[in-house]
Coordinates of C-alpha atoms and ligand atoms in Angstrom, one line a residue:
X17 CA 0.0 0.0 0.0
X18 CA 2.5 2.4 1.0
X19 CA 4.9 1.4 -2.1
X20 CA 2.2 2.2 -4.1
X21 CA 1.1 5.6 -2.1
X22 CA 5.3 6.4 -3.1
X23 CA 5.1 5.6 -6.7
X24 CA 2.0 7.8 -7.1
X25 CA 3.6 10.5 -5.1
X26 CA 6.2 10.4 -7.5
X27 CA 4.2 9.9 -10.6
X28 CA 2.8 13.2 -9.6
X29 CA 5.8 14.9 -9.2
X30 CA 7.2 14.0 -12.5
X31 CA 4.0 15.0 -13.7
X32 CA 4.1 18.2 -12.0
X33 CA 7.9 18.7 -13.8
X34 CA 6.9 17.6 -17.0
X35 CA 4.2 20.5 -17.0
X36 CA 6.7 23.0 -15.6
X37 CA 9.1 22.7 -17.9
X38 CA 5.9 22.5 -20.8
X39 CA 4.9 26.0 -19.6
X40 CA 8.3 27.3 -19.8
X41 CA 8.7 26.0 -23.4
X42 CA 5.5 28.2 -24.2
X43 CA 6.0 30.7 -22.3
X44 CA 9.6 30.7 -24.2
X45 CA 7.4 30.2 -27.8
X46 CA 5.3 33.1 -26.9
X47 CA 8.4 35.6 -26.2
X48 CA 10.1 34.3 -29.5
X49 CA 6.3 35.0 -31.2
X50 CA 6.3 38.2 -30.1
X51 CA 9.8 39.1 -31.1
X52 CA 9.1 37.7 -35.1
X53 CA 6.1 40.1 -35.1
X54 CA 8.2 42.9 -33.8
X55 CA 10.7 42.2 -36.1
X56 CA 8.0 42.2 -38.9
X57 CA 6.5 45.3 -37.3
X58 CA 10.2 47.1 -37.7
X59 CA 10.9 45.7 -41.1
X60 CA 7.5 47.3 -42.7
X61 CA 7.8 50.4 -41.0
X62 CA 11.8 50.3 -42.2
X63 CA 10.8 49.5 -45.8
X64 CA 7.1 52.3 -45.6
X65 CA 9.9 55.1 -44.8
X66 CA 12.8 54.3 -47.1
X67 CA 10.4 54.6 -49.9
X68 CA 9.3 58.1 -48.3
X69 CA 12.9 58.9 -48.5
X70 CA 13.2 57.5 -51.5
X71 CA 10.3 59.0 -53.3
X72 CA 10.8 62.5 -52.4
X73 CA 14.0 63.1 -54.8
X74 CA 12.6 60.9 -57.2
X75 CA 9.6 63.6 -57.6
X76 CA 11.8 66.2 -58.6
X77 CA 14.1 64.0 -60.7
X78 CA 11.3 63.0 -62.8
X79 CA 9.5 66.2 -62.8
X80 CA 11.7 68.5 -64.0
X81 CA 13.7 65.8 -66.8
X82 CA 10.4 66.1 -67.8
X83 CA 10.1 69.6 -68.1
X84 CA 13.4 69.7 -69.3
X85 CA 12.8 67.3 -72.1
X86 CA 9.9 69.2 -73.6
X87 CA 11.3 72.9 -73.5
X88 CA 14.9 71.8 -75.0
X89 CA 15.6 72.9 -78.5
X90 CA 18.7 70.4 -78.8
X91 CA 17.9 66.9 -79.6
X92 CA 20.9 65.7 -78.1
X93 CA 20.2 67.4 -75.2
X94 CA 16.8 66.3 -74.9
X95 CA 17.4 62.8 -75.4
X96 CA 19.6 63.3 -72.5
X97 CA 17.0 64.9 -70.6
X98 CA 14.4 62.0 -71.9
X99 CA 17.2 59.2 -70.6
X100 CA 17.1 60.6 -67.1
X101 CA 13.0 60.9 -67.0
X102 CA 13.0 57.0 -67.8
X103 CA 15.4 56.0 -65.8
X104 CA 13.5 58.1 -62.6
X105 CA 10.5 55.9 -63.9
X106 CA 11.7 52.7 -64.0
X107 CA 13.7 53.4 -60.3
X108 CA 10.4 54.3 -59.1
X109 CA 8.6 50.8 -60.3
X110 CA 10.9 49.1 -58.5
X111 CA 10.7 50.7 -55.5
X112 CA 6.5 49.9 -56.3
X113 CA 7.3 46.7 -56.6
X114 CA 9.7 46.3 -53.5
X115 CA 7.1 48.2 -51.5
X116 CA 4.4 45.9 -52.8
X117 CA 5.6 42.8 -52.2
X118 CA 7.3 44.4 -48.5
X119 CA 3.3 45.0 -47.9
X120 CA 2.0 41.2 -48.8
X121 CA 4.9 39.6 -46.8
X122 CA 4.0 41.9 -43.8
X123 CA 0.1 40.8 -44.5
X124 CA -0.7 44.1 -45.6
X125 CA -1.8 43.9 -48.8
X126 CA -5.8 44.4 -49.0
X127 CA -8.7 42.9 -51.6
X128 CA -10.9 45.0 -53.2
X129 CA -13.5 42.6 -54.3
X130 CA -15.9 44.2 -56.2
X131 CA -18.0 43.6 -59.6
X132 CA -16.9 44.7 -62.6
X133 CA -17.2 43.8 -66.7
X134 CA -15.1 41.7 -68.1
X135 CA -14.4 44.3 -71.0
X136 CA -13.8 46.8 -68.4
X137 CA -10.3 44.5 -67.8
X138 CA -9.9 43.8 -71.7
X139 CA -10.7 47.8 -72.9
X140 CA -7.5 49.1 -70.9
X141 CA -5.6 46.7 -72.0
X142 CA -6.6 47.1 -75.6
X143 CA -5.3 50.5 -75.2
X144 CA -2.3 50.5 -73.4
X145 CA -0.8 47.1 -76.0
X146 CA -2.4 47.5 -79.2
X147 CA 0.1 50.6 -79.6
X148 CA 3.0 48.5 -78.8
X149 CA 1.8 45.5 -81.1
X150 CA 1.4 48.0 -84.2
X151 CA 4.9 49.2 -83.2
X152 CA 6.5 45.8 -83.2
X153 CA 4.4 44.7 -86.4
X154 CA 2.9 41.7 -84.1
X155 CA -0.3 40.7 -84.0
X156 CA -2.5 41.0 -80.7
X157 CA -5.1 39.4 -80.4
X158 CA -8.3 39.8 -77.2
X159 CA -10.5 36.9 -76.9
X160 CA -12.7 37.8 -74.4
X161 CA -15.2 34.6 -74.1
X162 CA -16.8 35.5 -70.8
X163 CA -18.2 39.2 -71.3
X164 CA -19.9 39.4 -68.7
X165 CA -19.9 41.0 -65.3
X166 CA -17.5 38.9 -62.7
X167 CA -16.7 39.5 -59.1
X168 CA -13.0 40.0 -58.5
X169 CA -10.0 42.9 -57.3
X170 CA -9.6 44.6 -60.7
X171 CA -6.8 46.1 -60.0
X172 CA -5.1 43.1 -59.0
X173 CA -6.3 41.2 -61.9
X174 CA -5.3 43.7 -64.5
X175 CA -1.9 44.3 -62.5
X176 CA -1.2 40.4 -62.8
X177 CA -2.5 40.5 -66.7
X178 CA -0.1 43.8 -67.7
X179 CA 2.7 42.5 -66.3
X180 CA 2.5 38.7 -68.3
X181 CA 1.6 40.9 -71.3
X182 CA 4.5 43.3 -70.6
X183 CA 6.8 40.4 -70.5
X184 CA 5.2 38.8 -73.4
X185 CA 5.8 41.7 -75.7
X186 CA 9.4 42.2 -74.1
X187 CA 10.1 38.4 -75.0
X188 CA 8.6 38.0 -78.7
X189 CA 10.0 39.2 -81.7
X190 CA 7.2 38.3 -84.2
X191 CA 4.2 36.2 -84.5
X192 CA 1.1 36.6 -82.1
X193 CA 0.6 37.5 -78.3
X194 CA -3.3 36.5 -77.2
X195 CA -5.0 36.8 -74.2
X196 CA -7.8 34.5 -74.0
X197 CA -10.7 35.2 -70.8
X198 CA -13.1 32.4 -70.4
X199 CA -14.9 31.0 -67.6
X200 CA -15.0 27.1 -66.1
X201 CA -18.7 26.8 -64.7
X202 CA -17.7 23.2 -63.6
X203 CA -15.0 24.1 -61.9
X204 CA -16.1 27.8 -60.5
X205 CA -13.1 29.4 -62.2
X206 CA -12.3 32.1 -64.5
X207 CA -9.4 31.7 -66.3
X208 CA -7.1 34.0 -67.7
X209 CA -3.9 33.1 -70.4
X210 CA -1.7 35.4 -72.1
X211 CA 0.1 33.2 -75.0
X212 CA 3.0 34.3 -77.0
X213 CA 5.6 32.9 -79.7
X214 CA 8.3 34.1 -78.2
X215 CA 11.6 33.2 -77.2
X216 CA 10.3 30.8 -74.7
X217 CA 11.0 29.5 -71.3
X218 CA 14.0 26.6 -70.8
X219 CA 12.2 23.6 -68.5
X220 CA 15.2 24.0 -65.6
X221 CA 13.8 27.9 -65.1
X222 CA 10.3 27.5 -65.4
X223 CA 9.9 27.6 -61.7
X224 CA 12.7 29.6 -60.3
X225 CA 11.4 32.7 -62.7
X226 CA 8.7 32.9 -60.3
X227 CA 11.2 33.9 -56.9
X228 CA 12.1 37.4 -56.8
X229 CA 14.5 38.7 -59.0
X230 CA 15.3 35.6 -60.7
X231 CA 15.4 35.7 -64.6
X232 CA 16.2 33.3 -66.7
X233 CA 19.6 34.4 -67.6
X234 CA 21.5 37.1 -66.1
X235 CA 22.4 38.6 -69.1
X236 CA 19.0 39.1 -70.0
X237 CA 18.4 41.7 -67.5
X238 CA 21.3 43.7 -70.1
X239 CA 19.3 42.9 -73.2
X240 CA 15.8 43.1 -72.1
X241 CA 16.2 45.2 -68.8
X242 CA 13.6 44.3 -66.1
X243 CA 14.3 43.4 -62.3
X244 CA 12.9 39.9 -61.9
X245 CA 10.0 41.3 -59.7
X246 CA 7.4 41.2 -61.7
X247 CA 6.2 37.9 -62.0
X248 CA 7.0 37.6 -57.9
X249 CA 4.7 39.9 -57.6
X250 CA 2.1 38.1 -59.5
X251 CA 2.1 35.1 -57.9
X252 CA 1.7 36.4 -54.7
X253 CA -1.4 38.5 -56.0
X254 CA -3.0 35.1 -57.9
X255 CA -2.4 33.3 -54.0
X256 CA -4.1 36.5 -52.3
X257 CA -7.4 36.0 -54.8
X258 CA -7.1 32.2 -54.0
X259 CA -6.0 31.5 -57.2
X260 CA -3.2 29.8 -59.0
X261 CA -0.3 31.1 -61.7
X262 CA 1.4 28.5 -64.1
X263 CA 3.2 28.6 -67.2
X264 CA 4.2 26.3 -69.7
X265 CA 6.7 27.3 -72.4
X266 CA 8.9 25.2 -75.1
X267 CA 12.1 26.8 -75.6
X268 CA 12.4 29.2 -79.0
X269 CA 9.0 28.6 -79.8
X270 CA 6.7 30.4 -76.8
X271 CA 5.1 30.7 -73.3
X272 CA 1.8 30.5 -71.8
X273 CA 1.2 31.6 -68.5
X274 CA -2.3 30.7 -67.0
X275 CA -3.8 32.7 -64.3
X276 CA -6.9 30.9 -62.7
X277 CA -9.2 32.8 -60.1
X278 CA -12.6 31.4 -58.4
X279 CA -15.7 32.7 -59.6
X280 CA -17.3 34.5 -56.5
X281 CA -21.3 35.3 -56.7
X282 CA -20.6 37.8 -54.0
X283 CA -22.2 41.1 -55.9
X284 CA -19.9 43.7 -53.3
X285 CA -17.4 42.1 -50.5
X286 CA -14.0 43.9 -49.1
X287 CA -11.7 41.8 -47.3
X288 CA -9.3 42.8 -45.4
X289 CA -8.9 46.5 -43.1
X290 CA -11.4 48.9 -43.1
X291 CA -10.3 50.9 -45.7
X292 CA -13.2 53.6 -45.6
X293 CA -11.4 55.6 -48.0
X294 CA -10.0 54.3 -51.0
X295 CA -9.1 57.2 -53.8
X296 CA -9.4 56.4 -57.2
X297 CA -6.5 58.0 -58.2
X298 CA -4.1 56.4 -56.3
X299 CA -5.4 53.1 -58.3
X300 CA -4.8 55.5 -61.4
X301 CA -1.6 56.8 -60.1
X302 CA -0.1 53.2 -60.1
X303 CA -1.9 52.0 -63.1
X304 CA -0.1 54.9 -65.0
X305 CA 3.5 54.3 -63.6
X306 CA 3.1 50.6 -64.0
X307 CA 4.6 49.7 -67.4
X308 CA 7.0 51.5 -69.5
X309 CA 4.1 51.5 -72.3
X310 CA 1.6 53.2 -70.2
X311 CA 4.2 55.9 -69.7
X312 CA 4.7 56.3 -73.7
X313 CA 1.1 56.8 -73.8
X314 CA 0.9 59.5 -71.2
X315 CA 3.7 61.3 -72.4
X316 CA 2.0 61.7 -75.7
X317 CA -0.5 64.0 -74.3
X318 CA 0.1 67.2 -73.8
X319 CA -0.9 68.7 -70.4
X320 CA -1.6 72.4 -71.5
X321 CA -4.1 70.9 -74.1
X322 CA -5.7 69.3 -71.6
X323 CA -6.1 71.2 -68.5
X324 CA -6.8 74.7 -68.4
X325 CA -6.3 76.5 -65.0
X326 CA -6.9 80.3 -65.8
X327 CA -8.2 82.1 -63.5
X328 CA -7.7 79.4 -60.7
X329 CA -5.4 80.0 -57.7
X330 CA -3.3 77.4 -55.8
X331 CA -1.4 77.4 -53.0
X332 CA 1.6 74.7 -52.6
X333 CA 2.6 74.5 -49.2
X334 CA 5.7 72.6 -48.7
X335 CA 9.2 72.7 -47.0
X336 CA 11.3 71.5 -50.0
X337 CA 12.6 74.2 -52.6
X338 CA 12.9 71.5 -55.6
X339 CA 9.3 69.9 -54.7
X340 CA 8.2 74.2 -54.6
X341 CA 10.1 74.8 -58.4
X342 CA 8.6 71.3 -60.0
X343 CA 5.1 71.8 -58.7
X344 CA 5.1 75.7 -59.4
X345 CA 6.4 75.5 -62.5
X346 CA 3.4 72.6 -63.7
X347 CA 0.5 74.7 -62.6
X348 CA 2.0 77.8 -64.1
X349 CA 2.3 76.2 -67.6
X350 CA -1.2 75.5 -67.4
X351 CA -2.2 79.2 -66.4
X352 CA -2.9 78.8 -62.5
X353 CA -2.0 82.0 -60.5
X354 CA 0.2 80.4 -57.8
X355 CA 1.4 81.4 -54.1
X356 CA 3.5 79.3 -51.7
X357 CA 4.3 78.5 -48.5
X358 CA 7.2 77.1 -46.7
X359 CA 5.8 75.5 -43.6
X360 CA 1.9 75.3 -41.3
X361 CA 2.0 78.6 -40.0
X362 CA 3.1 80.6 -42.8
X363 CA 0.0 78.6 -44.9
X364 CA -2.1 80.0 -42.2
X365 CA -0.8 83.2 -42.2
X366 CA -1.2 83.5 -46.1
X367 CA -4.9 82.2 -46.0
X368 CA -5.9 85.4 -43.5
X369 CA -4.6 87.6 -46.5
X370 CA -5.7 85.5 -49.6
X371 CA -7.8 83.2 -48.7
X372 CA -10.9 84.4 -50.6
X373 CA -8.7 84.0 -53.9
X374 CA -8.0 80.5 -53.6
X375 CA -9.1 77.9 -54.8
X376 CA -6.9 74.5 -54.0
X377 CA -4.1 74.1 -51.7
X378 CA -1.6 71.1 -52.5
X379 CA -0.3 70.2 -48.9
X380 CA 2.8 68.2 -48.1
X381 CA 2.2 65.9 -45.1
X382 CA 6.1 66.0 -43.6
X383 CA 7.1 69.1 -42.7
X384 CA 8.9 70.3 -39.4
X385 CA 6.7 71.5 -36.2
X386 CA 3.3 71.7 -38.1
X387 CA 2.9 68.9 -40.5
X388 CA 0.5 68.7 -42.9
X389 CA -1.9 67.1 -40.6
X390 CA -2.0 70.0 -38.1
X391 CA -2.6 72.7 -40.9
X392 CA -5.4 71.0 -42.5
X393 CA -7.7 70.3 -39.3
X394 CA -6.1 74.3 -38.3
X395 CA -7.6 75.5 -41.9
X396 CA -10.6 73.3 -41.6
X397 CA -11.8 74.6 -38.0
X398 CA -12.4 78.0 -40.3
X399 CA -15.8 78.1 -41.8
X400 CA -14.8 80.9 -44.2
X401 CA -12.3 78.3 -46.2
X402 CA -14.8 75.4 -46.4
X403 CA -14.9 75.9 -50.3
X404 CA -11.2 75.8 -50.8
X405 CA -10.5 72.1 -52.1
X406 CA -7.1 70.4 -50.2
X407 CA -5.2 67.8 -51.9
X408 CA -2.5 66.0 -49.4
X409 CA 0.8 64.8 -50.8
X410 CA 2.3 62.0 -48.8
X411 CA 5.0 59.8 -49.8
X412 CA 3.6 57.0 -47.3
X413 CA 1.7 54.7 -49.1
X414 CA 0.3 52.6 -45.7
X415 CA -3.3 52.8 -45.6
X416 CA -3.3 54.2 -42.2
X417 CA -1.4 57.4 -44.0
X418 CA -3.9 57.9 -46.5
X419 CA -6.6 57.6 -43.5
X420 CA -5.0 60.8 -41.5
X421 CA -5.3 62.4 -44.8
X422 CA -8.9 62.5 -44.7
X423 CA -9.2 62.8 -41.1
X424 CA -7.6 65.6 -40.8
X425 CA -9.8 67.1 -43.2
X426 CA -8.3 67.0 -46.5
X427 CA -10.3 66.1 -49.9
X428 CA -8.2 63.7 -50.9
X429 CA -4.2 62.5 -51.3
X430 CA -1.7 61.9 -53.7
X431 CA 1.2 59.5 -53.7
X432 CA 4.6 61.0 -54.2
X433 CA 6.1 60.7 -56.9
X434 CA 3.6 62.9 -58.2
X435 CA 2.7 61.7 -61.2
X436 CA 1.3 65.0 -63.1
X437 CA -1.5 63.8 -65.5
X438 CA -2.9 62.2 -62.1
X439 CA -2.5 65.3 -60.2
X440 CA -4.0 67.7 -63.0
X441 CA -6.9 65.2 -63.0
X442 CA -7.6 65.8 -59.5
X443 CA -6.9 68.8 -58.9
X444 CA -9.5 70.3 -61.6
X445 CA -11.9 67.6 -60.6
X446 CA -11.6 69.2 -57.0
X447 CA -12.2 73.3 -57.8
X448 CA -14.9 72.0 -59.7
X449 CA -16.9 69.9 -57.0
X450 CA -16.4 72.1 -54.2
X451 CA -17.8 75.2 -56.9
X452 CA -20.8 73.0 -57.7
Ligands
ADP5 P1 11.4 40.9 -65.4 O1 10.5 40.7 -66.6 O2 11.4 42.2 -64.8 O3 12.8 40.3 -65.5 P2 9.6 38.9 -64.2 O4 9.5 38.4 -62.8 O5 8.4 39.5 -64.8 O6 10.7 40.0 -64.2 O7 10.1 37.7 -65.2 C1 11.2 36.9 -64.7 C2 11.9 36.3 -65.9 O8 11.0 35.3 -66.5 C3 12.2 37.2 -67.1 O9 13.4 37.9 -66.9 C4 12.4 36.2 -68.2 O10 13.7 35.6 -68.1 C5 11.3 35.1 -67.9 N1 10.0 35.4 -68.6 C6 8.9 35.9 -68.1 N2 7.9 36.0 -69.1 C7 8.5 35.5 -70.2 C8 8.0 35.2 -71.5 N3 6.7 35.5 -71.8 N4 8.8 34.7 -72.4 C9 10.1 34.3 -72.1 N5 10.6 34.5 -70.8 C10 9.8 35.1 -69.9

């Protein structure tokens, strides 16, 4: 009896170690937890304010080589001018890029379900490729076999679809380059292939081209430039819908890369954080910057045709002198009367004088002792300026950033780099509504 009463005992004890040491293994699992999402925590934070600091030269660089491009006389000169505008562009898609996929690896990265047509997809692509196929004398051809309206992120889908047809184009000399939409009603699927008879795809790559920055040969990135991003990217965005993206390719003769999304019935559902405010032109922002193509497009059109500012007055309130000359100098060509101020207080100051005269004020968020924050909600606590329209410019592209925009008051935000069609665009569409 008592030999047993002893085992037990100890039985119990060992029991009583066993769980000890158990809770110190969690508590141990928890603390290392913690420290991963920390770490995560720092690392998005890191990556959201490099590309601040990144993006503010890069507005100026790409500015005024733009500038520079169209008033030059020289053609040598202006050639140089144009080499430095494209190579602020493409800097600038790769810091997109590295920002985008910074923000899915951090969980950041939101759907947008919502329902659209499926020639709403095919129409901008019609226009931003068909340009590029007359150009290169090969045939592109749209077989849209679902038209119809679908349920899906548009801007995700037509992000993943530009960027196979970017590299379609990039890799095919001549022949064909199709994109073929058509839905599996078995299978709940809409599928989506962009097939090309291109250089093609060797078997031993077909799987690494889909890791970041992997290409199929170094010395392609010389010939064909690119970063090896793009179809990282893509994947990612295909997993985020639930979907899949494949590719099959025979070497010298072409590739076709498949991407396959459910079919949702859901007529209007957002995942993710409550993004209460979502402005269209930060959509159309990144849609314009996002392939090299789009960019020849848009720098075909002349802004002063377009936009007509007489008789409007803006003032720019920002801290930094080449931000001040770029911004100045693009309202100006288009007739604005223009003022400026170099920090909160002076913007405040200049409104007690002027204020009746203007119409828009372009505010830069970061800005020492009052941000751009601060002089909104100051400006909006003033009944007498309720018709001005205020645009933020903010080089943080969180979601959280965009959200103190409006909070504090302002109309609406713009992404820096500024990219100028986007911010004529809204700037015009702003006098106007707050007129009406
Ligand atoms: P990038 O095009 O910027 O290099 P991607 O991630 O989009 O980056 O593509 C990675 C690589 O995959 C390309 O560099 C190329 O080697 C290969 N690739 C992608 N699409 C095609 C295609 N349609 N034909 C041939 N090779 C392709």
């Amino acid at each position: 009896m008592e030999e047993q009463a002893q085992k037990l005992k100890m039985q119990t004890r060992d029991m009583k170690k066993q769980n000890m040491i158990l809770s110190q293994a969690k508590t141990e699992l928890d603390k290392k937890a913690e420290e991963l999402m920390q770490a995560s925590r720092y690392k998005s934070e890191f990556l959201a304010n490099m590309s601040h600091e990144l993006r503010t030269p890069l507005n100026s660089i790409i500015l005024l080589s733009k500038f520079l491009r169209d008033g030059l006389d020289s053609s040598e000169q202006s050639k140089k001018a144009e080499v430095i505008h494209n190579a602020g562009n493409d800097l600038l898609l790769l810091i997109n890029d590295i920002l985008d996929l910074s923000k899915i690896e951090a969980g950041l990265m939101e759907l947008d379900i919502s329902s659209c047509t499926s020639e709403q997809i095919t129409a901008g692509i019609d226009d931003l490729f068909t340009p590029i196929a007359e150009d290169k004398g090969i045939e592109f051809i749209i077989e849209d076999q679902i038209q119809s309206t679908i349920n899906t992120d548009i801007t995700k889908v037509s992000q993943i679809l530009k960027n196979l047809l970017s590299n379609a184009f990039k890799f095919t000399r001549k022949g064909s380059i199709t994109l073929l939409l058509s839905l599996d009603s078995k299978k709940r699927q809409l599928e989506f292939s962009v097939i090309d008879t291109g250089i093609g795809i060797p078997e031993v790559s077909l799987k690494q081209i889909f890791e970041a920055f992997k290409q199929v040969d170094g010395s392609i990135s010389r010939e064909y430039g690119g970063t090896g991003l793009g179809l990282s990217i893509s994947l990612r965005f295909a997993k985020l819908l639930d979907g899949e993206l494949w590719v099959d390719s025979v070497e010298g003769q072409g590739s076709t890369f498949v991407l396959v999304v459910p079919y949702r019935d859901t007529m209007k559902t957002h995942t993710g954080s409550n993004r209460s405010h979502s402005s269209p032109v930060e959509t159309l922002s990144r849609q314009l910057v996002q392939t090299s193509a789009e960019q020849a497009v848009d720098d075909e059109e002349k802004l002063s045709k377009q936009y007509n500012f007489k008789g409007k007055t803006l003032l720019l309130v920002d801290d930094d002198s080449r931000n001040i000359f770029a911004l100045l100098a693009l309202f100006q060509s288009v007739g604005a009367q223009t003022l400026h101020a170099l920090n909160g207080q002076e913007a405040l100051d200049l409104l007690v004088d002027s204020g009746e005269f203007i119409d828009l004020i372009l505010m830069d968020i970061m800005m020492p002792e009052m941000d751009g924050y601060e002089t909104i909600r100051k400006i909006r606590q003033d009944k007498k300026y309720d018709a001005i329209a205020i645009i933020a410019m903010t080089t943080k592209a969180m979601d959280e950033d965009r959200q103190k925009c409006f909070d504090a008051g302002a109309n609406d935000y713009i992404a820096k780099p500024i990219n100028e069609r986007s911010l004529m665009q809204l700037s015009q569409l702003w006098i106007e509504k707050m007129k009406g």
